[in-house]
Amino acid sequence: MMSLPSPTGTIPQKKKVCTIQNAMSQPHEPAGHRISPRRNFVLVACICIAEPFSSVLLLPFIYFMVRDMGYADADVGAHAGWITSAFFVVQIFSTPAWCALSDRVGRKPCMIFGLVGTAVSMVLFGLSSSLAWAMVTRAVCGAVNGNLAIARTVVGELAAATGVEKGRAFSLFGFCVATGWMLGPFIGGALADPSRNLGFHGPRGLFDDYPWLFPCLFSAVYNLVVGIASALYLDETVGLTIHNRASRPSRQPTRRDLERQPLLVNRSPSPGSETFVVGPEYFRNIQFLTLLSSVFYFIHIISFDELYALFAASSLADGIGLSFQSPQIALSLSFAGPAMIVALLLFPSLHRCFTSVPLYMCSGVAFVWVYPIFSLLPALANAVEESIAMWVVLECIIMLRYGAMVIGLASLQVLINDVVHPRQRAFINGLAQSVGSFARAIGPSLGGSVWTWSLKKKLEFPLDFHAMFLLLSLLGIAQVATIVAIPPQNEIDRAMEAWEREHEGV
């Protein structure tokens, strides 16, 4: 017999069935549209890999690319930094616009456009023969791509909608971003200048004329494949919620409501506990400290990625590098992948035991000690006859560095989403991405300029080539110092519950 609608007109609830709610004005799927959490997380993971992959693909060969443009070795670092920074400078302004647009037209079309635009701009970059062309094409790549911030928002929305543990969801996000940062230099170094390194000249000697095009084509194909798969199978997440969640009032509070109404909630999680009082400034202070710390985190992350290629390609005989070619740079990063996988597997358990802030601080402490060790490798290589000792030390510190990067990034993403009201998540994630882009725009130029300065001045230790590694260590200290004042996780969770409860009926 056909069942009749309930008196209230609601649809019978089914466990773990997700719907797109009609309460929101943005474009959405029809109510009752079933989604597959696993399929969506896989597609978002591929998107999360694509953006950082394209942003750092050039690092292993940018040194040789700029040198082939006719610049002296001492000037390569600064010019390479300008090219790398062009991507992130433009992203500072483009990312908030993409996030705002995704609130209007949906996450899915914005991410698909970003993937296709990245593919086109990467091919144009691979055809670069001048510094100006390279900088413009990198700027275009940054302008069309706000996918990382949107993907971060999608991860939060999927986790909230499907009941997936935040630590597990954002460990996947952090792992995929770190994977992109690792695979980019690895693929870029392995496929750069294929005529010389692989004996592959391409159709009609294409790669003889454009030696840096092959890795860019690889990136373009990856972006297009992910874009097509997303167009076919990715679900829209704007307005997505668990169908069996308790229904909320239809009226959504405005930003003015949230700012004007003070938050005073009598929190009594246990007998005898004190009144828990917070206001909007409570979360603003935590958000400010988190974003400030992320500035130092991203500066030293991208600075090292830029510096490592310059350092590894510099002369071992002069004691300032390892005399690696592009394939050797790629080979040296091969152990980074297993380290990140281990970090990914450990993060959910670590997050349950220690929460976000302690894990993020521990990653900063690891960076403080790891960076200076890199600067000691040329002395080690020149002191021992067998290069195997240098390679063992190099791979150990690379694994530690990339493992700490995954833990730090995943912890940072969870923390950012924990201190943001769900209705402001897209805005804050866009702001966080702009802050990260600002930091990563500073990083390559800072790293390249300090490296060039230290080589030209020919100063004594520690102001010789060691200076850049010591600066990275100081940035790691700043990352930790700015996060110390953040309250414990249980207090943040209680404050967010109070915030939502107080404004639920606004």
Short mmCIF file of C-alpha atoms in Angstrom, two decimals:
data_model
loop_
_atom_site.label_atom_id
_atom_site.label_comp_id
_atom_site.label_asym_id
_atom_site.label_seq_id
_atom_site.Cartn_x
_atom_site.Cartn_y
_atom_site.Cartn_z
CA MET A 1 0.00 0.00 0.00
CA MET A 2 1.29 3.50 -0.85
CA SER A 3 2.37 5.35 2.29
CA LEU A 4 0.88 8.77 2.87
CA PRO A 5 2.95 11.83 3.71
CA SER A 6 3.18 12.69 7.38
CA PRO A 7 1.07 15.63 8.61
CA THR A 8 4.05 17.91 8.69
CA GLY A 9 4.97 17.09 5.09
CA THR A 10 8.36 15.75 6.03
CA ILE A 11 10.02 12.78 4.42
CA PRO A 12 10.49 9.72 6.64
CA GLN A 13 14.00 9.81 8.01
CA LYS A 14 16.55 7.22 7.03
CA LYS A 15 19.85 6.75 8.72
CA LYS A 16 22.91 8.20 6.99
CA VAL A 17 21.02 9.43 3.93
CA CYS A 18 22.24 12.87 2.90
CA THR A 19 20.15 15.49 1.14
CA ILE A 20 20.54 18.95 -0.28
CA GLN A 21 18.29 21.17 1.79
CA ASN A 22 15.90 23.66 0.16
CA ALA A 23 16.41 26.23 2.90
CA MET A 24 19.39 27.74 1.13
CA SER A 25 19.09 30.04 -1.84
CA GLN A 26 22.15 28.73 -3.68
CA PRO A 27 21.80 26.32 -6.63
CA HIS A 28 21.53 22.76 -5.41
CA GLU A 29 20.52 19.24 -6.29
CA PRO A 30 16.96 18.05 -5.78
CA ALA A 31 16.07 17.05 -2.24
CA GLY A 32 16.61 13.37 -1.60
CA HIS A 33 19.64 13.17 -3.89
CA ARG A 34 21.82 10.41 -2.54
CA ILE A 35 25.55 10.95 -2.33
CA SER A 36 28.43 8.56 -1.93
CA PRO A 37 30.84 9.84 0.76
CA ARG A 38 33.63 7.56 -0.44
CA ARG A 39 33.33 8.65 -4.08
CA ASN A 40 33.21 12.32 -3.15
CA PHE A 41 36.17 12.10 -0.79
CA VAL A 42 38.23 10.36 -3.48
CA LEU A 43 37.44 13.06 -6.04
CA VAL A 44 38.12 15.88 -3.57
CA ALA A 45 41.39 14.16 -2.68
CA CYS A 46 42.43 14.23 -6.35
CA ILE A 47 41.50 17.92 -6.54
CA CYS A 48 43.52 18.62 -3.40
CA ILE A 49 46.56 17.02 -5.03
CA ALA A 50 46.15 18.97 -8.29
CA GLU A 51 46.60 22.53 -7.00
CA PRO A 52 49.81 22.12 -4.95
CA PHE A 53 51.13 19.70 -7.58
CA SER A 54 50.86 22.39 -10.25
CA SER A 55 52.19 25.12 -7.96
CA VAL A 56 55.51 23.42 -7.14
CA LEU A 57 56.05 21.26 -10.25
CA LEU A 58 58.65 23.73 -11.52
CA LEU A 59 60.91 23.73 -8.46
CA PRO A 60 63.42 21.02 -9.55
CA PHE A 61 64.00 22.56 -12.99
CA ILE A 62 63.41 26.28 -12.38
CA TYR A 63 67.13 26.71 -11.60
CA PHE A 64 68.08 25.29 -15.01
CA MET A 65 65.20 27.03 -16.79
CA VAL A 66 66.26 30.48 -15.57
CA ARG A 67 69.90 29.74 -16.32
CA ASP A 68 68.96 28.80 -19.89
CA MET A 69 67.29 32.21 -20.21
CA GLY A 70 70.77 33.74 -19.96
CA TYR A 71 71.08 34.71 -16.29
CA ALA A 72 74.24 34.20 -14.26
CA ASP A 73 74.31 31.51 -11.57
CA ALA A 74 74.47 34.08 -8.77
CA ASP A 75 71.27 35.73 -10.04
CA VAL A 76 69.29 32.55 -10.68
CA GLY A 77 67.94 32.29 -7.12
CA ALA A 78 66.24 35.70 -7.11
CA HIS A 79 64.74 35.32 -10.59
CA ALA A 80 63.53 31.79 -9.86
CA GLY A 81 61.86 33.15 -6.73
CA TRP A 82 59.98 35.77 -8.77
CA ILE A 83 58.57 33.12 -11.11
CA THR A 84 57.48 30.86 -8.24
CA SER A 85 55.99 33.77 -6.28
CA ALA A 86 53.91 35.01 -9.22
CA PHE A 87 51.49 32.09 -8.75
CA PHE A 88 50.88 32.83 -5.07
CA VAL A 89 50.79 36.64 -5.33
CA VAL A 90 47.77 36.48 -7.61
CA GLN A 91 46.12 33.81 -5.46
CA ILE A 92 46.03 36.23 -2.53
CA PHE A 93 43.31 38.18 -4.35
CA SER A 94 41.71 35.48 -6.50
CA THR A 95 40.99 32.90 -3.79
CA PRO A 96 38.43 34.95 -1.77
CA ALA A 97 36.63 35.76 -5.02
CA TRP A 98 36.43 32.08 -5.96
CA CYS A 99 35.18 31.15 -2.48
CA ALA A 100 32.50 33.84 -2.62
CA LEU A 101 31.49 32.67 -6.09
CA SER A 102 31.31 29.07 -4.86
CA ASP A 103 28.73 30.15 -2.27
CA ARG A 104 26.57 31.49 -5.12
CA VAL A 105 26.98 29.00 -7.97
CA GLY A 106 28.23 25.98 -6.02
CA ARG A 107 31.58 24.36 -5.21
CA LYS A 108 31.57 21.94 -8.14
CA PRO A 109 31.56 24.35 -11.13
CA CYS A 110 34.24 26.54 -9.54
CA MET A 111 36.56 23.60 -8.95
CA ILE A 112 36.03 22.23 -12.46
CA PHE A 113 36.86 25.63 -13.97
CA GLY A 114 39.99 25.79 -11.80
CA LEU A 115 41.16 22.39 -13.02
CA VAL A 116 40.65 23.24 -16.70
CA GLY A 117 42.22 26.70 -16.32
CA THR A 118 45.23 25.19 -14.57
CA ALA A 119 45.70 22.68 -17.39
CA VAL A 120 45.77 25.44 -20.03
CA SER A 121 48.10 27.72 -18.07
CA MET A 122 50.54 24.88 -17.34
CA VAL A 123 50.93 24.17 -21.06
CA LEU A 124 51.58 27.88 -21.69
CA PHE A 125 54.19 27.91 -18.92
CA GLY A 126 55.96 24.92 -20.46
CA LEU A 127 56.40 26.99 -23.64
CA SER A 128 58.21 29.78 -21.76
CA SER A 129 61.35 31.18 -23.32
CA SER A 130 61.59 34.44 -21.35
CA LEU A 131 61.30 35.55 -17.72
CA ALA A 132 58.28 37.77 -18.47
CA TRP A 133 56.34 34.98 -20.21
CA ALA A 134 57.07 32.56 -17.38
CA MET A 135 55.88 35.03 -14.73
CA VAL A 136 52.69 35.92 -16.62
CA THR A 137 51.69 32.30 -17.20
CA ARG A 138 52.32 31.44 -13.55
CA ALA A 139 50.20 34.43 -12.54
CA VAL A 140 47.38 33.22 -14.81
CA CYS A 141 47.61 29.77 -13.21
CA GLY A 142 47.16 31.33 -9.78
CA ALA A 143 44.30 33.56 -10.95
CA VAL A 144 42.11 30.74 -12.27
CA ASN A 145 42.65 28.44 -9.30
CA GLY A 146 41.02 28.78 -5.88
CA ASN A 147 40.47 25.06 -5.57
CA LEU A 148 42.41 24.37 -2.39
CA ALA A 149 40.27 26.68 -0.25
CA ILE A 150 37.05 25.43 -1.84
CA ALA A 151 38.16 21.81 -1.42
CA ARG A 152 38.93 22.46 2.25
CA THR A 153 35.38 23.76 2.65
CA VAL A 154 33.99 20.71 0.85
CA VAL A 155 35.93 18.39 3.17
CA GLY A 156 34.38 20.13 6.18
CA GLU A 157 30.91 19.96 4.65
CA LEU A 158 31.26 16.29 3.74
CA ALA A 159 32.60 15.43 7.20
CA ALA A 160 29.69 17.25 8.88
CA ALA A 161 27.16 15.66 6.52
CA THR A 162 28.39 12.08 6.68
CA GLY A 163 29.55 11.90 10.28
CA VAL A 164 33.15 11.16 9.30
CA GLU A 165 35.58 11.95 12.11
CA LYS A 166 37.21 15.35 11.57
CA GLY A 167 40.68 14.03 12.33
CA ARG A 168 40.30 11.34 9.70
CA ALA A 169 38.77 13.68 7.09
CA PHE A 170 41.37 16.40 7.47
CA SER A 171 44.24 13.96 7.70
CA LEU A 172 43.18 12.98 4.17
CA PHE A 173 43.15 16.65 3.17
CA GLY A 174 46.55 17.31 4.71
CA PHE A 175 47.99 14.17 3.18
CA CYS A 176 46.72 15.05 -0.30
CA VAL A 177 48.05 18.61 -0.14
CA ALA A 178 51.41 17.33 1.09
CA THR A 179 51.33 14.65 -1.61
CA GLY A 180 50.88 17.37 -4.21
CA TRP A 181 53.81 19.28 -2.77
CA MET A 182 55.93 16.13 -2.87
CA LEU A 183 54.81 14.73 -6.24
CA GLY A 184 55.20 18.09 -7.97
CA PRO A 185 58.98 18.31 -7.51
CA PHE A 186 59.32 14.54 -8.01
CA ILE A 187 57.50 14.49 -11.37
CA GLY A 188 58.99 17.82 -12.39
CA GLY A 189 62.51 16.57 -11.80
CA ALA A 190 61.94 13.15 -13.38
CA LEU A 191 60.39 14.49 -16.60
CA ALA A 192 62.33 17.74 -17.05
CA ASP A 193 64.47 18.05 -20.19
CA PRO A 194 63.48 14.60 -21.52
CA SER A 195 65.71 14.94 -24.60
CA ARG A 196 68.82 14.98 -22.44
CA ASN A 197 67.71 12.90 -19.46
CA LEU A 198 65.37 10.34 -21.04
CA GLY A 199 66.37 10.30 -24.70
CA PHE A 200 62.81 11.26 -25.61
CA HIS A 201 62.69 14.12 -28.12
CA GLY A 202 58.93 14.23 -28.69
CA PRO A 203 57.11 14.73 -32.00
CA ARG A 204 59.31 16.66 -34.44
CA GLY A 205 61.85 17.34 -31.70
CA LEU A 206 59.33 19.32 -29.63
CA PHE A 207 61.18 18.74 -26.36
CA ASP A 208 64.48 19.82 -27.86
CA ASP A 209 63.00 23.30 -28.33
CA TYR A 210 60.93 23.28 -25.12
CA PRO A 211 62.81 21.12 -22.58
CA TRP A 212 60.47 22.02 -19.69
CA LEU A 213 57.17 21.32 -21.48
CA PHE A 214 56.93 17.58 -20.78
CA PRO A 215 56.28 17.79 -16.99
CA CYS A 216 53.84 20.64 -17.63
CA LEU A 217 51.93 18.45 -20.09
CA PHE A 218 51.77 15.73 -17.44
CA SER A 219 50.24 18.24 -15.02
CA ALA A 220 47.78 19.44 -17.65
CA VAL A 221 46.58 15.90 -18.43
CA TYR A 222 46.13 15.14 -14.72
CA ASN A 223 44.06 18.29 -14.20
CA LEU A 224 41.88 17.54 -17.22
CA VAL A 225 41.25 13.94 -16.16
CA VAL A 226 40.29 15.03 -12.63
CA GLY A 227 38.12 17.79 -14.08
CA ILE A 228 36.21 15.35 -16.31
CA ALA A 229 35.75 12.88 -13.43
CA SER A 230 34.52 15.68 -11.17
CA ALA A 231 32.05 16.89 -13.78
CA LEU A 232 30.61 13.38 -14.03
CA TYR A 233 30.66 12.11 -10.47
CA LEU A 234 31.28 14.89 -7.91
CA ASP A 235 28.24 15.95 -5.85
CA GLU A 236 27.49 19.54 -4.91
CA THR A 237 27.93 20.14 -1.16
CA VAL A 238 26.44 23.60 -0.70
CA GLY A 239 23.59 23.05 1.75
CA LEU A 240 24.46 19.38 2.31
CA THR A 241 23.43 17.99 5.67
CA ILE A 242 22.63 14.72 7.39
CA HIS A 243 19.00 13.82 6.71
CA ASN A 244 18.47 12.45 10.20
CA ARG A 245 19.89 15.48 11.96
CA ALA A 246 17.52 17.43 14.11
CA SER A 247 15.93 20.11 11.94
CA ARG A 248 17.05 23.68 12.53
CA PRO A 249 15.05 26.91 12.23
CA SER A 250 14.59 28.02 8.63
CA ARG A 251 15.82 31.57 9.26
CA GLN A 252 19.57 31.89 8.99
CA PRO A 253 21.28 34.46 11.23
CA THR A 254 22.98 37.29 9.39
CA ARG A 255 26.54 38.36 10.07
CA ARG A 256 25.17 41.48 11.77
CA ASP A 257 23.11 39.26 14.10
CA LEU A 258 26.22 37.29 15.03
CA GLU A 259 28.26 40.41 15.65
CA ARG A 260 25.66 42.38 17.62
CA GLN A 261 24.26 39.68 19.86
CA PRO A 262 26.59 38.90 22.77
CA LEU A 263 27.14 35.28 23.60
CA LEU A 264 26.50 34.49 27.25
CA VAL A 265 25.79 30.86 27.91
CA ASN A 266 25.58 29.05 31.21
CA ARG A 267 27.63 25.99 30.45
CA SER A 268 27.40 23.18 32.97
CA PRO A 269 29.09 20.17 31.44
CA SER A 270 29.60 18.68 34.87
CA PRO A 271 28.28 19.36 38.37
CA GLY A 272 29.96 22.30 40.01
CA SER A 273 31.48 23.67 36.81
CA GLU A 274 31.69 27.42 36.39
CA THR A 275 29.68 29.58 33.98
CA PHE A 276 31.25 29.53 30.53
CA VAL A 277 31.15 32.99 28.95
CA VAL A 278 32.47 33.80 25.48
CA GLY A 279 31.83 36.44 22.87
CA PRO A 280 32.58 36.89 19.17
CA GLU A 281 36.01 38.30 20.01
CA TYR A 282 36.91 34.96 21.62
CA PHE A 283 36.87 33.23 18.24
CA ARG A 284 38.35 36.21 16.41
CA ASN A 285 41.42 36.10 18.66
CA ILE A 286 41.91 32.38 18.08
CA GLN A 287 41.37 32.78 14.33
CA PHE A 288 43.91 35.62 14.22
CA LEU A 289 46.56 33.60 16.09
CA THR A 290 45.90 30.54 13.92
CA LEU A 291 46.18 32.50 10.68
CA LEU A 292 49.30 34.30 11.93
CA SER A 293 50.94 31.00 12.78
CA SER A 294 49.97 29.63 9.38
CA VAL A 295 51.87 32.52 7.77
CA PHE A 296 55.13 31.34 9.35
CA TYR A 297 54.28 27.71 8.57
CA PHE A 298 53.68 28.29 4.86
CA ILE A 299 56.66 30.65 4.49
CA HIS A 300 59.13 28.05 5.68
CA ILE A 301 57.36 25.20 3.84
CA ILE A 302 57.48 26.84 0.40
CA SER A 303 60.86 28.49 1.09
CA PHE A 304 62.40 25.10 1.77
CA ASP A 305 60.81 23.59 -1.34
CA GLU A 306 62.32 26.44 -3.37
CA LEU A 307 65.65 26.34 -1.52
CA TYR A 308 66.10 22.57 -1.66
CA ALA A 309 66.27 22.49 -5.45
CA LEU A 310 68.77 25.39 -5.50
CA PHE A 311 70.80 23.83 -2.71
CA ALA A 312 70.81 20.34 -4.25
CA ALA A 313 71.84 21.68 -7.68
CA SER A 314 74.66 23.89 -6.32
CA SER A 315 78.31 22.86 -6.33
CA LEU A 316 79.49 20.19 -3.91
CA ALA A 317 83.10 21.07 -4.67
CA ASP A 318 82.47 24.59 -3.35
CA GLY A 319 80.79 23.14 -0.27
CA ILE A 320 77.46 24.91 -0.85
CA GLY A 321 75.37 22.12 -2.38
CA LEU A 322 75.17 18.52 -3.52
CA SER A 323 75.77 18.87 -7.31
CA PHE A 324 72.52 17.03 -8.10
CA GLN A 325 70.87 17.03 -11.51
CA SER A 326 67.08 17.06 -11.90
CA PRO A 327 66.73 13.23 -11.81
CA GLN A 328 68.78 13.05 -8.62
CA ILE A 329 66.64 15.75 -7.02
CA ALA A 330 63.57 13.69 -7.89
CA LEU A 331 65.21 10.51 -6.56
CA SER A 332 66.09 12.18 -3.26
CA LEU A 333 62.39 12.93 -2.72
CA SER A 334 61.29 9.33 -3.29
CA PHE A 335 61.22 8.55 0.44
CA ALA A 336 58.95 11.50 1.16
CA GLY A 337 55.88 9.55 -0.05
CA PRO A 338 56.20 6.65 2.41
CA ALA A 339 56.84 9.11 5.23
CA MET A 340 53.62 10.98 4.41
CA ILE A 341 51.63 7.73 4.21
CA VAL A 342 52.83 6.75 7.68
CA ALA A 343 51.95 10.22 8.98
CA LEU A 344 48.50 9.95 7.38
CA LEU A 345 47.85 6.59 9.04
CA LEU A 346 49.02 7.83 12.44
CA PHE A 347 47.27 11.20 12.43
CA PRO A 348 43.70 10.13 13.36
CA SER A 349 44.96 8.24 16.42
CA LEU A 350 47.36 11.01 17.36
CA HIS A 351 44.60 13.59 16.96
CA ARG A 352 42.27 11.65 19.27
CA CYS A 353 45.01 11.46 21.91
CA PHE A 354 46.61 14.92 21.69
CA THR A 355 44.23 17.18 19.64
CA SER A 356 45.22 19.74 17.03
CA VAL A 357 47.25 22.38 18.87
CA PRO A 358 49.82 20.05 20.53
CA LEU A 359 50.36 18.16 17.27
CA TYR A 360 50.80 21.38 15.34
CA MET A 361 53.32 22.62 17.90
CA CYS A 362 55.27 19.36 17.75
CA SER A 363 55.53 19.66 13.97
CA GLY A 364 57.00 23.15 14.42
CA VAL A 365 59.60 21.83 16.87
CA ALA A 366 60.60 19.15 14.35
CA PHE A 367 61.14 21.79 11.66
CA VAL A 368 63.35 23.81 14.01
CA TRP A 369 65.81 20.91 14.31
CA VAL A 370 65.58 19.44 10.81
CA TYR A 371 66.37 22.49 8.67
CA PRO A 372 69.89 23.22 9.98
CA ILE A 373 70.86 19.58 9.41
CA PHE A 374 70.38 20.01 5.66
CA SER A 375 73.09 22.68 5.58
CA LEU A 376 75.59 20.20 7.06
CA LEU A 377 75.21 17.67 4.23
CA PRO A 378 77.90 19.14 1.90
CA ALA A 379 80.46 18.97 4.71
CA LEU A 380 79.42 15.36 5.41
CA ALA A 381 79.65 14.42 1.73
CA ASN A 382 83.13 15.92 1.43
CA ALA A 383 84.31 14.34 4.70
CA VAL A 384 83.45 10.73 3.87
CA GLU A 385 84.55 8.78 0.84
CA GLU A 386 81.32 6.80 0.49
CA SER A 387 78.35 8.89 -0.57
CA ILE A 388 75.98 6.36 1.00
CA ALA A 389 76.36 7.99 4.42
CA MET A 390 75.24 11.34 3.04
CA TRP A 391 72.29 9.71 1.26
CA VAL A 392 71.18 7.91 4.43
CA VAL A 393 71.19 11.14 6.43
CA LEU A 394 69.48 13.02 3.58
CA GLU A 395 66.65 10.51 3.29
CA CYS A 396 66.13 10.37 7.06
CA ILE A 397 65.71 14.13 7.41
CA ILE A 398 63.56 14.29 4.26
CA MET A 399 61.22 11.68 5.74
CA LEU A 400 61.08 13.54 9.06
CA ARG A 401 60.44 16.84 7.33
CA TYR A 402 57.62 15.57 5.11
CA GLY A 403 56.05 13.55 7.93
CA ALA A 404 56.02 16.66 10.12
CA MET A 405 54.55 18.63 7.21
CA VAL A 406 51.56 16.26 6.93
CA ILE A 407 50.95 16.28 10.70
CA GLY A 408 51.28 20.07 10.87
CA LEU A 409 49.06 20.75 7.88
CA ALA A 410 46.30 18.34 8.91
CA SER A 411 46.33 19.76 12.45
CA LEU A 412 46.15 23.29 11.09
CA GLN A 413 43.15 22.50 8.86
CA VAL A 414 41.23 20.85 11.70
CA LEU A 415 41.99 23.80 13.98
CA ILE A 416 40.83 26.36 11.41
CA ASN A 417 37.52 24.53 10.93
CA ASP A 418 37.06 24.04 14.69
CA VAL A 419 37.18 27.79 15.44
CA VAL A 420 34.80 28.85 12.64
CA HIS A 421 31.02 28.86 12.73
CA PRO A 422 29.73 26.49 10.01
CA ARG A 423 28.00 29.34 8.18
CA GLN A 424 31.29 31.25 7.93
CA ARG A 425 33.42 28.27 6.94
CA ALA A 426 33.77 29.09 3.24
CA PHE A 427 34.70 32.70 4.01
CA ILE A 428 37.33 31.82 6.62
CA ASN A 429 38.76 29.01 4.48
CA GLY A 430 39.07 31.49 1.62
CA LEU A 431 40.77 33.96 3.94
CA ALA A 432 43.08 31.22 5.23
CA GLN A 433 44.01 30.28 1.67
CA SER A 434 44.74 33.93 0.86
CA VAL A 435 46.93 34.17 3.94
CA GLY A 436 48.68 30.97 2.87
CA SER A 437 49.13 32.33 -0.64
CA PHE A 438 50.57 35.55 0.80
CA ALA A 439 53.04 33.53 2.85
CA ARG A 440 53.95 31.31 -0.09
CA ALA A 441 54.37 34.40 -2.27
CA ILE A 442 56.88 35.76 0.23
CA GLY A 443 58.65 32.43 0.68
CA PRO A 444 60.20 31.83 -2.77
CA SER A 445 61.31 35.45 -3.18
CA LEU A 446 62.66 35.50 0.35
CA GLY A 447 64.45 32.18 -0.06
CA GLY A 448 65.88 33.01 -3.48
CA SER A 449 67.00 36.49 -2.43
CA VAL A 450 68.67 35.33 0.79
CA TRP A 451 70.37 32.50 -1.09
CA THR A 452 71.66 34.89 -3.78
CA TRP A 453 72.76 37.42 -1.14
CA SER A 454 74.66 34.80 0.88
CA LEU A 455 76.53 33.57 -2.21
CA LYS A 456 77.40 37.04 -3.52
CA LYS A 457 78.60 38.45 -0.18
CA LYS A 458 80.80 35.40 0.57
CA LEU A 459 80.46 35.94 4.31
CA GLU A 460 81.63 33.58 7.02
CA PHE A 461 79.44 31.11 8.92
CA PRO A 462 76.60 31.49 9.84
CA LEU A 463 75.93 34.19 7.22
CA ASP A 464 77.13 32.08 4.30
CA PHE A 465 74.78 29.59 2.63
CA HIS A 466 73.80 28.34 6.12
CA ALA A 467 71.89 31.60 6.66
CA MET A 468 68.81 30.48 4.76
CA PHE A 469 68.52 27.22 6.70
CA LEU A 470 68.86 29.06 10.00
CA LEU A 471 66.16 31.49 8.87
CA LEU A 472 63.86 28.55 8.18
CA SER A 473 64.54 27.29 11.70
CA LEU A 474 63.60 30.69 13.14
CA LEU A 475 60.35 30.61 11.18
CA GLY A 476 59.61 27.23 12.76
CA ILE A 477 60.12 28.82 16.19
CA ALA A 478 57.71 31.61 15.22
CA GLN A 479 55.15 29.01 14.10
CA VAL A 480 55.20 27.49 17.59
CA ALA A 481 55.38 30.76 19.52
CA THR A 482 52.26 32.25 17.92
CA ILE A 483 50.11 29.20 18.66
CA VAL A 484 51.02 28.82 22.35
CA ALA A 485 48.31 31.23 23.54
CA ILE A 486 45.45 29.25 21.92
CA PRO A 487 43.14 27.61 24.52
CA PRO A 488 42.91 23.82 24.90
CA GLN A 489 40.77 21.90 22.44
CA ASN A 490 38.04 21.02 24.95
CA GLU A 491 37.54 24.70 25.75
CA ILE A 492 37.31 25.57 22.05
CA ASP A 493 34.73 22.80 21.53
CA ARG A 494 32.64 24.02 24.46
CA ALA A 495 32.77 27.58 23.17
CA MET A 496 31.64 26.52 19.69
CA GLU A 497 28.75 24.51 21.14
CA ALA A 498 27.74 27.56 23.17
CA TRP A 499 27.96 29.76 20.08
CA GLU A 500 25.72 27.49 18.04
CA ARG A 501 23.23 27.02 20.88
CA GLU A 502 22.93 30.73 21.57
CA HIS A 503 22.31 31.63 17.92
CA GLU A 504 20.19 28.65 16.97
CA GLY A 505 17.00 30.59 17.43
CA VAL A 506 18.20 33.90 16.03
#
